[in-house]
Tab-separated table of C-alpha atoms in Angstrom:
chain	number	residue	atom	x	y	z
A	1	MET	CA	62.725	18.714	-18.994
A	2	ASN	CA	64.455	19.302	-15.718
A	3	LYS	CA	63.703	17.526	-12.426
A	4	LYS	CA	61.649	20.518	-11.202
A	5	ASN	CA	59.190	20.596	-13.880
A	6	LEU	CA	58.740	16.820	-14.093
A	7	GLY	CA	57.639	16.882	-10.484
A	8	ARG	CA	55.346	19.634	-11.286
A	9	LEU	CA	53.801	17.509	-14.231
A	10	ALA	CA	53.489	14.372	-11.825
A	11	LEU	CA	51.851	16.365	-9.147
A	12	CYS	CA	49.488	17.904	-11.795
A	13	THR	CA	48.694	14.401	-13.216
A	14	LEU	CA	48.258	13.114	-9.774
A	15	LEU	CA	45.780	16.325	-8.826
A	16	LEU	CA	44.086	15.521	-12.311
A	17	ALA	CA	43.877	11.569	-11.665
A	18	LEU	CA	42.486	12.565	-7.818
A	19	LEU	CA	39.978	15.063	-9.175
A	20	GLY	CA	38.757	12.763	-11.638
A	21	GLY	CA	38.349	9.521	-9.241
A	22	CYS	CA	36.337	11.691	-6.580
A	23	LEU	CA	34.315	13.074	-9.693
A	24	TYR	CA	33.444	9.536	-10.623
A	25	LEU	CA	33.048	8.522	-7.238
A	26	ASN	CA	30.345	11.439	-6.862
A	27	THR	CA	28.128	9.995	-9.287
A	28	LEU	CA	28.335	6.480	-7.626
A	29	MET	CA	27.378	8.359	-4.039
A	30	PRO	CA	23.457	7.706	-5.112
A	31	ILE	CA	23.920	4.033	-5.505
A	32	ILE	CA	25.671	3.295	-3.043
A	33	THR	CA	23.813	5.216	-0.525
A	34	GLY	CA	20.522	4.446	-1.985
A	35	TYR	CA	21.119	0.556	-2.266
A	36	ALA	CA	21.607	0.629	1.733
A	37	ALA	CA	18.838	3.015	2.755
A	38	LYS	CA	16.075	1.275	0.224
A	39	ASN	CA	17.195	-2.051	1.160
A	40	LEU	CA	17.670	-1.879	4.893
A	41	ALA	CA	14.530	0.378	5.635
A	42	SER	CA	12.361	-2.475	3.363
A	43	ALA	CA	14.151	-5.227	5.351
A	44	VAL	CA	13.342	-3.531	8.880
A	45	PHE	CA	10.035	-2.010	8.321
A	46	VAL	CA	8.639	-4.350	6.137
A	47	SER	CA	9.996	-7.662	6.658
A	48	GLY	CA	10.442	-7.079	10.376
A	49	ARG	CA	14.175	-8.020	10.089
A	50	ASN	CA	17.352	-7.286	12.148
A	51	GLN	CA	19.098	-4.426	11.004
A	52	GLN	CA	22.590	-5.825	12.011
A	53	ASP	CA	21.851	-9.265	10.267
A	54	VAL	CA	20.718	-6.931	7.146
A	55	GLU	CA	23.918	-5.270	7.313
A	56	GLN	CA	25.840	-8.113	8.223
A	57	LEU	CA	24.260	-10.362	5.038
A	58	ASP	CA	22.840	-8.210	2.563
A	59	LEU	CA	24.726	-5.251	2.821
A	60	ASN	CA	28.060	-6.594	3.338
A	61	PHE	CA	29.529	-6.125	-0.047
A	62	SER	CA	31.523	-3.734	-2.399
A	63	PHE	CA	30.875	0.055	-1.166
A	64	ILE	CA	27.737	-0.541	0.264
A	65	LYS	CA	29.505	-2.183	3.446
A	66	TYR	CA	30.830	0.912	4.476
A	67	THR	CA	28.099	3.101	4.668
A	68	ARG	CA	26.945	3.935	8.074
A	69	ASN	CA	23.240	3.584	8.285
A	70	LYS	CA	20.745	5.417	11.025
A	71	VAL	CA	17.643	3.709	11.215
A	72	ASP	CA	14.733	5.639	12.809
A	73	TYR	CA	11.823	3.669	14.266
A	74	ALA	CA	10.082	6.867	15.208
A	75	SER	CA	9.497	8.352	11.557
A	76	LYS	CA	10.376	4.768	9.944
A	77	THR	CA	13.010	6.179	7.939
A	78	VAL	CA	16.607	5.071	7.426
A	79	THR	CA	19.224	7.334	6.385
A	80	SER	CA	22.878	5.723	4.809
A	81	ARG	CA	25.848	7.620	4.766
A	82	PHE	CA	28.986	7.622	2.691
A	83	LEU	CA	31.893	9.842	2.552
A	84	TRP	CA	29.939	13.132	1.767
A	85	ALA	CA	26.793	12.046	0.687
A	86	SER	CA	23.613	10.274	2.054
A	87	SER	CA	20.153	8.993	0.849
A	88	THR	CA	17.251	8.547	2.939
A	89	ALA	CA	14.219	5.640	2.432
A	90	ALA	CA	10.933	6.286	4.138
A	91	TYR	CA	8.394	3.964	5.388
A	92	ARG	CA	4.393	4.302	4.829
A	93	GLU	CA	2.078	1.790	6.062
A	94	GLY	CA	0.263	-0.086	3.430
A	95	TYR	CA	2.812	1.643	0.735
A	96	GLY	CA	6.000	0.132	1.890
A	97	VAL	CA	9.317	1.966	1.178
A	98	THR	CA	10.317	4.152	-0.805
A	99	LEU	CA	13.704	5.922	-1.832
A	100	LEU	CA	13.269	10.048	-1.494
A	101	ARG	CA	14.397	11.853	-4.415
A	102	GLY	CA	13.391	15.398	-5.399
A	103	ARG	CA	10.902	16.091	-2.360
A	104	GLU	CA	11.012	16.645	1.094
A	105	GLN	CA	10.499	13.928	3.390
A	106	ASP	CA	7.572	15.429	5.385
A	107	ALA	CA	5.623	16.104	2.412
A	108	PHE	CA	6.373	12.797	1.066
A	109	LEU	CA	5.028	11.037	4.071
A	110	ALA	CA	1.601	13.034	4.190
A	111	GLN	CA	1.019	11.594	0.571
A	112	THR	CA	-1.487	9.385	1.198
A	113	TYR	CA	-4.778	7.748	0.323
A	114	PRO	CA	-7.138	5.239	1.553
A	115	LEU	CA	-5.800	1.550	0.278
A	116	PRO	CA	-8.427	-1.165	0.096
A	117	LYS	CA	-7.195	-3.774	2.364
A	118	VAL	CA	-6.923	-7.193	1.138
A	119	ALA	CA	-8.135	-9.147	4.314
A	120	ALA	CA	-6.499	-11.955	5.925
A	121	TYR	CA	-8.020	-15.327	4.332
A	122	GLU	CA	-8.371	-18.559	5.682
A	123	GLU	CA	-5.200	-20.380	4.544
A	124	THR	CA	-6.160	-22.521	1.706
A	125	LEU	CA	-2.790	-24.129	0.939
A	126	GLN	CA	-3.318	-27.990	2.448
A	127	TRP	CA	-0.640	-30.073	3.426
A	128	GLY	CA	0.138	-33.378	0.970
A	129	ASP	CA	1.049	-36.629	1.092
A	130	SER	CA	2.599	-37.522	4.697
A	131	ALA	CA	5.123	-40.027	2.521
A	132	GLU	CA	6.474	-37.086	0.058
A	133	ILE	CA	6.486	-34.947	2.995
A	134	ALA	CA	8.689	-37.441	5.319
A	135	ARG	CA	11.061	-37.557	2.480
A	136	LEU	CA	10.986	-34.108	1.537
A	137	ASP	CA	11.729	-33.004	5.256
A	138	PRO	CA	15.469	-34.033	5.328
A	139	LEU	CA	16.233	-31.962	2.147
A	140	ALA	CA	14.443	-28.929	3.337
A	141	LYS	CA	16.646	-28.994	6.615
A	142	ALA	CA	19.800	-29.882	5.373
A	143	PHE	CA	18.935	-26.680	2.453
A	144	VAL	CA	17.711	-24.187	4.970
A	145	ASP	CA	20.000	-24.784	7.842
A	146	ASP	CA	22.641	-26.423	6.310
A	147	LYS	CA	23.153	-24.684	2.956
A	148	ALA	CA	23.407	-27.919	1.274
A	149	TYR	CA	22.974	-26.421	-2.192
A	150	ASN	CA	24.951	-23.143	-1.325
A	151	GLY	CA	23.454	-19.923	-0.748
A	152	THR	CA	21.394	-18.773	2.081
A	153	PRO	CA	17.920	-19.048	1.725
A	154	PHE	CA	15.282	-17.386	4.000
A	155	ALA	CA	12.505	-19.214	2.666
A	156	PHE	CA	11.681	-22.558	1.007
A	157	VAL	CA	8.442	-24.113	-0.040
A	158	VAL	CA	7.408	-27.052	-2.592
A	159	LEU	CA	4.122	-27.014	-3.547
A	160	HIS	CA	3.010	-30.783	-5.380
A	161	LYS	CA	-0.210	-31.392	-7.223
A	162	GLY	CA	-1.435	-28.039	-5.323
A	163	LYS	CA	-0.403	-29.046	-1.741
A	164	LEU	CA	2.156	-28.412	0.799
A	165	VAL	CA	4.819	-31.023	0.963
A	166	ALA	CA	7.855	-28.937	2.133
A	167	GLU	CA	8.417	-25.672	3.810
A	168	ARG	CA	11.392	-24.319	6.009
A	169	TYR	CA	12.719	-20.810	7.055
A	170	GLY	CA	15.650	-19.685	7.999
A	171	LYS	CA	16.724	-17.740	11.107
A	172	GLY	CA	14.161	-14.982	12.078
A	173	ILE	CA	11.977	-15.679	9.088
A	174	THR	CA	8.396	-17.133	9.606
A	175	PRO	CA	5.158	-18.123	7.229
A	176	GLU	CA	3.955	-14.735	7.541
A	177	THR	CA	7.563	-12.734	6.839
A	178	LYS	CA	6.746	-10.728	3.603
A	179	LEU	CA	9.963	-10.907	1.474
A	180	LEU	CA	11.818	-9.331	-1.541
A	181	SER	CA	10.536	-10.494	-5.132
A	182	TRP	CA	13.627	-8.572	-6.631
A	183	SER	CA	12.990	-9.262	-10.698
A	184	MET	CA	10.275	-11.980	-9.835
A	185	GLY	CA	8.122	-8.701	-9.772
A	186	LYS	CA	8.382	-8.961	-13.504
A	187	SER	CA	6.800	-11.804	-13.845
A	188	PHE	CA	3.741	-10.275	-11.248
A	189	THR	CA	3.652	-7.188	-14.068
A	190	SER	CA	3.162	-9.955	-16.964
A	191	ALA	CA	0.434	-11.073	-14.718
A	192	ILE	CA	-1.567	-7.594	-14.522
A	193	THR	CA	-0.876	-7.088	-18.218
A	194	GLY	CA	-2.595	-10.127	-19.463
A	195	ILE	CA	-5.218	-9.696	-16.430
A	196	MET	CA	-5.775	-5.830	-18.048
A	197	VAL	CA	-5.564	-7.326	-21.891
A	198	GLY	CA	-8.100	-9.501	-20.698
A	199	ASP	CA	-10.345	-6.724	-19.373
A	200	SER	CA	-9.636	-4.727	-22.926
A	201	LEU	CA	-7.956	-1.971	-20.979
A	202	VAL	CA	-4.822	-2.363	-23.330
A	203	SER	CA	-3.686	-4.153	-26.544
A	204	LEU	CA	-1.138	-6.603	-26.768
A	205	HIS	CA	0.228	-6.269	-29.982
A	206	ALA	CA	-0.790	-2.651	-31.216
A	207	PRO	CA	1.578	0.388	-30.951
A	208	MET	CA	1.602	1.955	-27.805
A	209	ASP	CA	0.352	5.819	-27.132
A	210	ILE	CA	3.422	6.534	-25.272
A	211	PRO	CA	3.689	10.459	-26.484
A	212	GLN	CA	7.697	10.743	-26.017
A	213	TRP	CA	7.985	8.198	-28.576
A	214	GLN	CA	5.703	9.201	-31.295
A	215	ALA	CA	8.415	11.293	-33.367
A	216	ASP	CA	10.484	8.219	-34.061
A	217	GLU	CA	10.786	4.389	-34.768
A	218	ARG	CA	9.727	3.773	-30.540
A	219	LYS	CA	6.173	4.817	-31.862
A	220	ASN	CA	6.174	0.682	-33.223
A	221	ILE	CA	7.015	-0.562	-30.050
A	222	THR	CA	4.293	-2.927	-28.502
A	223	LEU	CA	3.517	-4.296	-24.887
A	224	ASN	CA	4.405	-7.636	-26.592
A	225	ASN	CA	7.746	-6.486	-27.413
A	226	LEU	CA	8.302	-5.067	-23.943
A	227	LEU	CA	7.196	-8.075	-22.513
A	228	GLN	CA	9.270	-10.357	-24.512
A	229	MET	CA	12.318	-8.098	-23.864
A	230	GLN	CA	12.580	-6.996	-27.258
A	231	SER	CA	11.665	-3.532	-27.518
A	232	GLY	CA	15.403	-2.326	-29.183
A	233	LEU	CA	15.455	0.256	-26.547
A	234	GLN	CA	19.209	1.375	-25.359
A	235	TRP	CA	19.804	-0.157	-21.947
A	236	ASN	CA	22.839	-1.469	-19.680
A	237	GLU	CA	21.821	-3.903	-16.911
A	238	ASP	CA	25.013	-4.382	-15.339
A	239	TYR	CA	24.627	-4.297	-11.283
A	240	GLY	CA	28.322	-3.793	-11.011
A	241	ASN	CA	28.789	-0.270	-12.202
A	242	ARG	CA	27.321	2.899	-12.730
A	243	SER	CA	24.857	1.425	-15.304
A	244	ASP	CA	21.126	2.182	-16.333
A	245	VAL	CA	19.696	-0.340	-13.725
A	246	ASN	CA	21.427	1.252	-11.202
A	247	LEU	CA	20.915	4.788	-11.669
A	248	MET	CA	17.146	4.132	-12.469
A	249	LEU	CA	16.715	2.116	-8.819
A	250	HIS	CA	18.661	4.436	-6.838
A	251	ARG	CA	18.553	8.337	-8.664
A	252	GLU	CA	15.681	8.697	-10.643
A	253	GLU	CA	12.226	9.874	-9.326
A	254	ASP	CA	10.377	8.495	-12.508
A	255	MET	CA	12.017	4.734	-13.226
A	256	GLY	CA	9.494	4.374	-16.233
A	257	LEU	CA	10.162	7.509	-17.630
A	258	PHE	CA	13.753	7.488	-17.507
A	259	ALA	CA	13.876	4.059	-19.215
A	260	LEU	CA	11.413	5.131	-22.126
A	261	ASN	CA	13.585	8.027	-22.820
A	262	LYS	CA	16.128	6.031	-23.670
A	263	PRO	CA	16.966	5.839	-27.371
A	264	LEU	CA	16.054	2.779	-30.195
A	265	GLU	CA	19.370	0.568	-30.627
A	266	HIS	CA	17.201	-2.319	-32.550
A	267	ALA	CA	14.100	-2.661	-34.600
A	268	PRO	CA	11.304	-3.758	-32.189
A	269	GLY	CA	11.048	-7.431	-32.132
A	270	THR	CA	14.264	-8.223	-33.519
A	271	HIS	CA	16.635	-7.938	-30.643
A	272	TRP	CA	16.568	-9.806	-26.948
A	273	TYR	CA	18.074	-7.964	-24.102
A	274	TYR	CA	17.409	-8.167	-20.660
A	275	SER	CA	16.386	-5.190	-19.139
A	276	SER	CA	14.510	-3.820	-15.972
A	277	GLY	CA	13.756	-0.888	-17.518
A	278	THR	CA	11.637	-2.517	-20.047
A	279	THR	CA	9.629	-3.841	-16.817
A	280	ASN	CA	9.083	-0.279	-15.185
A	281	ILE	CA	8.114	1.013	-18.728
A	282	VAL	CA	4.898	-1.507	-18.590
A	283	MET	CA	4.290	-0.649	-15.417
A	284	ARG	CA	4.046	3.138	-15.569
A	285	TYR	CA	1.974	2.397	-19.342
A	286	LEU	CA	-0.706	0.433	-17.320
A	287	ARG	CA	-0.688	2.866	-14.408
A	288	SER	CA	-1.432	5.460	-17.268
A	289	GLN	CA	-4.721	3.813	-17.900
A	290	PHE	CA	-6.202	4.578	-14.698
A	291	ASP	CA	-7.110	8.817	-13.448
A	292	ASN	CA	-5.065	8.224	-10.170
A	293	ASP	CA	-2.601	5.987	-8.559
A	294	GLN	CA	-5.417	5.065	-5.887
A	295	ALA	CA	-7.643	3.623	-8.680
A	296	PHE	CA	-4.478	1.730	-9.954
A	297	LEU	CA	-3.416	-0.178	-6.737
A	298	THR	CA	-7.370	-0.679	-6.151
A	299	TYR	CA	-7.366	-2.647	-9.620
A	300	LEU	CA	-3.949	-4.681	-8.615
A	301	ARG	CA	-5.674	-5.639	-5.515
A	302	GLU	CA	-9.279	-6.424	-6.450
A	303	ARG	CA	-7.586	-8.131	-9.533
A	304	LEU	CA	-4.765	-9.923	-8.610
A	305	PHE	CA	-4.003	-9.834	-5.396
A	306	GLY	CA	-7.569	-10.313	-3.717
A	307	PRO	CA	-8.468	-12.953	-5.861
A	308	LEU	CA	-5.164	-14.952	-5.293
A	309	HIS	CA	-5.696	-14.761	-1.402
A	310	ILE	CA	-2.791	-12.716	-1.013
A	311	ALA	CA	-3.428	-10.123	2.165
A	312	ASN	CA	-2.121	-6.593	2.175
A	313	PRO	CA	1.173	-7.078	-0.511
A	314	TYR	CA	3.537	-4.290	-0.752
A	315	PHE	CA	4.413	-3.507	-4.232
A	316	GLU	CA	6.542	-0.606	-3.550
A	317	GLN	CA	6.409	2.990	-5.706
A	318	ASP	CA	9.052	5.092	-6.653
A	319	MET	CA	8.485	8.954	-6.131
A	320	SER	CA	5.935	9.490	-9.068
A	321	GLY	CA	3.485	6.682	-7.343
A	322	THR	CA	4.282	3.960	-9.883
A	323	PRO	CA	5.046	0.703	-8.566
A	324	VAL	CA	8.763	-0.755	-9.015
A	325	GLY	CA	7.497	-3.287	-11.442
A	326	SER	CA	10.756	-4.817	-11.995
A	327	SER	CA	12.172	-5.528	-8.436
A	328	TYR	CA	10.151	-4.099	-5.353
A	329	LEU	CA	7.452	-6.417	-4.444
A	330	TYR	CA	6.849	-7.495	-0.624
A	331	VAL	CA	4.861	-11.325	-0.274
A	332	THR	CA	5.191	-14.121	1.628
A	333	ALA	CA	6.891	-17.401	0.648
A	334	ARG	CA	3.331	-19.172	0.412
A	335	ASP	CA	1.967	-16.176	-1.484
A	336	PHE	CA	4.927	-16.156	-3.886
A	337	ALA	CA	3.851	-20.312	-4.124
A	338	ARG	CA	-0.031	-19.251	-4.711
A	339	PHE	CA	1.184	-17.122	-7.737
A	340	GLY	CA	3.066	-20.031	-9.084
A	341	GLN	CA	0.030	-22.080	-8.845
A	342	MET	CA	-2.038	-20.034	-10.478
A	343	TYR	CA	0.546	-20.794	-13.794
A	344	LEU	CA	0.118	-24.401	-13.091
A	345	ASP	CA	-3.715	-23.930	-13.097
A	346	ASP	CA	-3.692	-22.266	-16.199
A	347	GLY	CA	-4.545	-18.974	-14.667
A	348	CYS	CA	-7.050	-19.898	-12.171
A	349	ALA	CA	-7.148	-20.136	-8.185
A	350	ASN	CA	-9.695	-20.211	-5.540
A	351	GLY	CA	-11.980	-21.101	-8.159
A	352	GLN	CA	-12.080	-18.479	-10.507
A	353	ARG	CA	-10.118	-17.706	-13.450
A	354	ILE	CA	-7.673	-14.555	-12.894
A	355	LEU	CA	-5.864	-14.447	-16.149
A	356	PRO	CA	-7.561	-14.505	-19.521
A	357	GLU	CA	-7.440	-18.173	-21.349
A	358	GLY	CA	-4.333	-18.539	-23.368
A	359	TRP	CA	-2.103	-15.974	-21.352
A	360	VAL	CA	-0.217	-19.105	-19.426
A	361	GLU	CA	0.517	-20.466	-22.801
A	362	TYR	CA	1.482	-17.384	-24.344
A	363	THR	CA	3.811	-16.659	-21.074
A	364	ALA	CA	5.457	-19.384	-21.535
A	365	THR	CA	5.914	-19.208	-25.672
A	366	PRO	CA	10.018	-18.191	-26.375
A	367	ALA	CA	10.429	-15.135	-27.501
A	368	SER	CA	11.356	-15.032	-31.208
A	369	ALA	CA	15.170	-13.630	-30.631
A	370	SER	CA	15.577	-15.188	-26.884
A	371	GLU	CA	16.995	-18.825	-28.263
A	372	GLY	CA	14.232	-20.337	-26.038
A	373	ARG	CA	15.366	-18.813	-23.089
A	374	TYR	CA	12.706	-16.392	-22.225
A	375	GLY	CA	8.919	-15.837	-22.604
A	376	ALA	CA	6.733	-12.887	-21.573
A	377	PHE	CA	8.511	-11.728	-18.272
A	378	PHE	CA	9.417	-15.087	-17.476
A	379	TRP	CA	12.616	-17.351	-17.790
A	380	LEU	CA	12.040	-20.893	-19.634
A	381	ASN	CA	13.928	-23.962	-19.821
A	382	ARG	CA	13.767	-24.642	-23.273
A	383	CYS	CA	17.494	-23.967	-23.434
A	384	LYS	CA	18.304	-26.513	-20.648
A	385	VAL	CA	19.461	-23.939	-18.503
A	386	CYS	CA	18.838	-26.704	-15.973
A	387	PRO	CA	19.801	-29.865	-17.641
A	388	ASP	CA	18.288	-32.021	-15.465
A	389	VAL	CA	14.656	-30.821	-15.355
A	390	PRO	CA	12.240	-31.179	-17.538
A	391	GLU	CA	12.108	-28.225	-20.874
A	392	ASP	CA	8.557	-27.376	-19.949
A	393	MET	CA	9.671	-25.832	-16.830
A	394	PHE	CA	9.336	-22.192	-17.052
A	395	SER	CA	10.060	-19.482	-14.137
A	396	CYS	CA	9.972	-16.048	-12.128
A	397	ASN	CA	13.846	-15.397	-11.402
A	398	GLY	CA	15.032	-12.246	-9.406
A	399	HIS	CA	18.349	-10.897	-8.000
A	400	ASP	CA	20.558	-13.021	-5.478
A	401	GLY	CA	18.697	-16.116	-6.154
A	402	GLN	CA	14.918	-15.867	-5.724
A	403	GLN	CA	13.123	-18.304	-7.448
A	404	ILE	CA	9.451	-19.655	-8.416
A	405	TYR	CA	10.101	-22.745	-10.293
A	406	ILE	CA	6.934	-24.069	-12.215
A	407	ILE	CA	7.295	-27.432	-13.949
A	408	PRO	CA	3.731	-28.602	-15.311
A	409	SER	CA	4.588	-31.829	-16.010
A	410	LYS	CA	5.882	-32.808	-12.379
A	411	ASP	CA	2.917	-30.649	-11.319
A	412	LEU	CA	5.531	-28.655	-8.958
A	413	VAL	CA	6.079	-25.319	-7.927
A	414	VAL	CA	9.115	-24.559	-5.780
A	415	VAL	CA	9.808	-21.484	-4.170
A	416	VAL	CA	13.393	-20.260	-3.137
A	417	LEU	CA	13.995	-16.685	-1.083
A	418	GLY	CA	16.658	-15.265	0.709
A	419	TYR	CA	20.278	-13.935	-0.157
A	420	SER	CA	22.578	-16.292	-2.420
A	421	PRO	CA	24.697	-13.584	-4.563
A	422	LYS	CA	26.204	-14.703	-8.143
A	423	ARG	CA	23.160	-16.935	-8.408
A	424	CYS	CA	25.705	-19.821	-6.166
A	425	ILE	CA	22.669	-22.146	-5.310
A	426	ASP	CA	22.939	-25.120	-7.725
A	427	PHE	CA	18.921	-25.150	-8.739
A	428	ASN	CA	19.721	-27.959	-11.058
A	429	ALA	CA	20.872	-30.556	-8.339
A	430	LEU	CA	18.135	-29.043	-5.751
A	431	LEU	CA	15.130	-29.595	-8.177
A	432	LYS	CA	16.564	-32.890	-9.577
A	433	ASP	CA	16.214	-33.768	-6.185
A	434	ILE	CA	12.783	-32.737	-5.210
A	435	MET	CA	11.461	-34.256	-8.140
A	436	GLU	CA	12.650	-37.965	-7.254
A	437	LYS	CA	11.672	-37.627	-3.779
A	438	THR	CA	8.013	-36.231	-5.431
A	439	ASP	CA	7.916	-39.052	-7.990
A	440	ASP	CA	4.359	-40.951	-8.022
A	441	GLY	CA	6.430	-44.009	-8.531
A	442	ARG	CA	8.347	-44.170	-5.236
């Protein structure tokens, strides 16, 4: 082959490589622009944070940091652009933010219905022992102000024996600021499931009547399989690429439908794999037991958030109207602490039973194939992931370091919220120090 032909071949190869790269990059565009638009909109319109702070911290990674973001305070939308693509996320009062997919903005914003407000309650959390508070105050200051345990915490709350013994907030965050759950929302979805099981609206161990599953072995999947992350459905939870979880959260109109259409890879109940899609299947299924979205959201407020005294939560929805159970709950740090305390108190709060008897024990029972690390949309410490913390600890874990730790043997609930990528906070050391400073013998 002469030099001229070699040159043509090299040029063609280069052009094909460039074309392939552009085609792949194009498939990432909904993820890149969608992540920026959705998270910036929620941070600004739900949490009340500053756009610049969010861009410099939460969005300052990978391709996301190159997006150009326009916050429209009049329409309460955010449009994020990268190269040739853009995405828009819209805020609706009472509902929060939804990433717009498959529908015109004006038509979507007009789609509302009355929601029962959960009235502001008189604060029920009281401060505890003054000596414990004094011991924990330097730890709280060092953690939040000086990043003593690494990470960038926005909020830190500790309850001991049901009372506040530590509370501290970062720049621009207050006790009234509603903050993102990320995957701690899965644990709230578990609680909703428990309430509906107790109300005989759904069955935990019976096969589910999902139409798309009736022609194959998926018809044998139960709510228990899903709650324990043992459905056997195919899934990719890798956040660093064009994975199922990224496509679901940033491209799909109906997230639960996307996940439930995945094929079966393992017999239900035999293989453990963490899947955000699983949670959105559960939430979609729970929603299907009601006549409409309004009836479902009313049930959530009347049966969970209201009894917990969580005022006006934002459980943000996908375009189908279903709350994104895997990821998008916004309540305050104290609200997250109230949720943890309910589990410490065997499903009771404010003088009433919220979860059915036995549900907390079920929640903290290891899934058969999880090697002791997972219960029912809760993480466990049976495998000693935190070696200096009692094995009875169970927790709600969220992306970027969101945590609710529940330690029954120490009568402790610890809440950490903020932005700490790659789980860089030394939670074992933090919890060990908290336990030492709240020990009754000190």
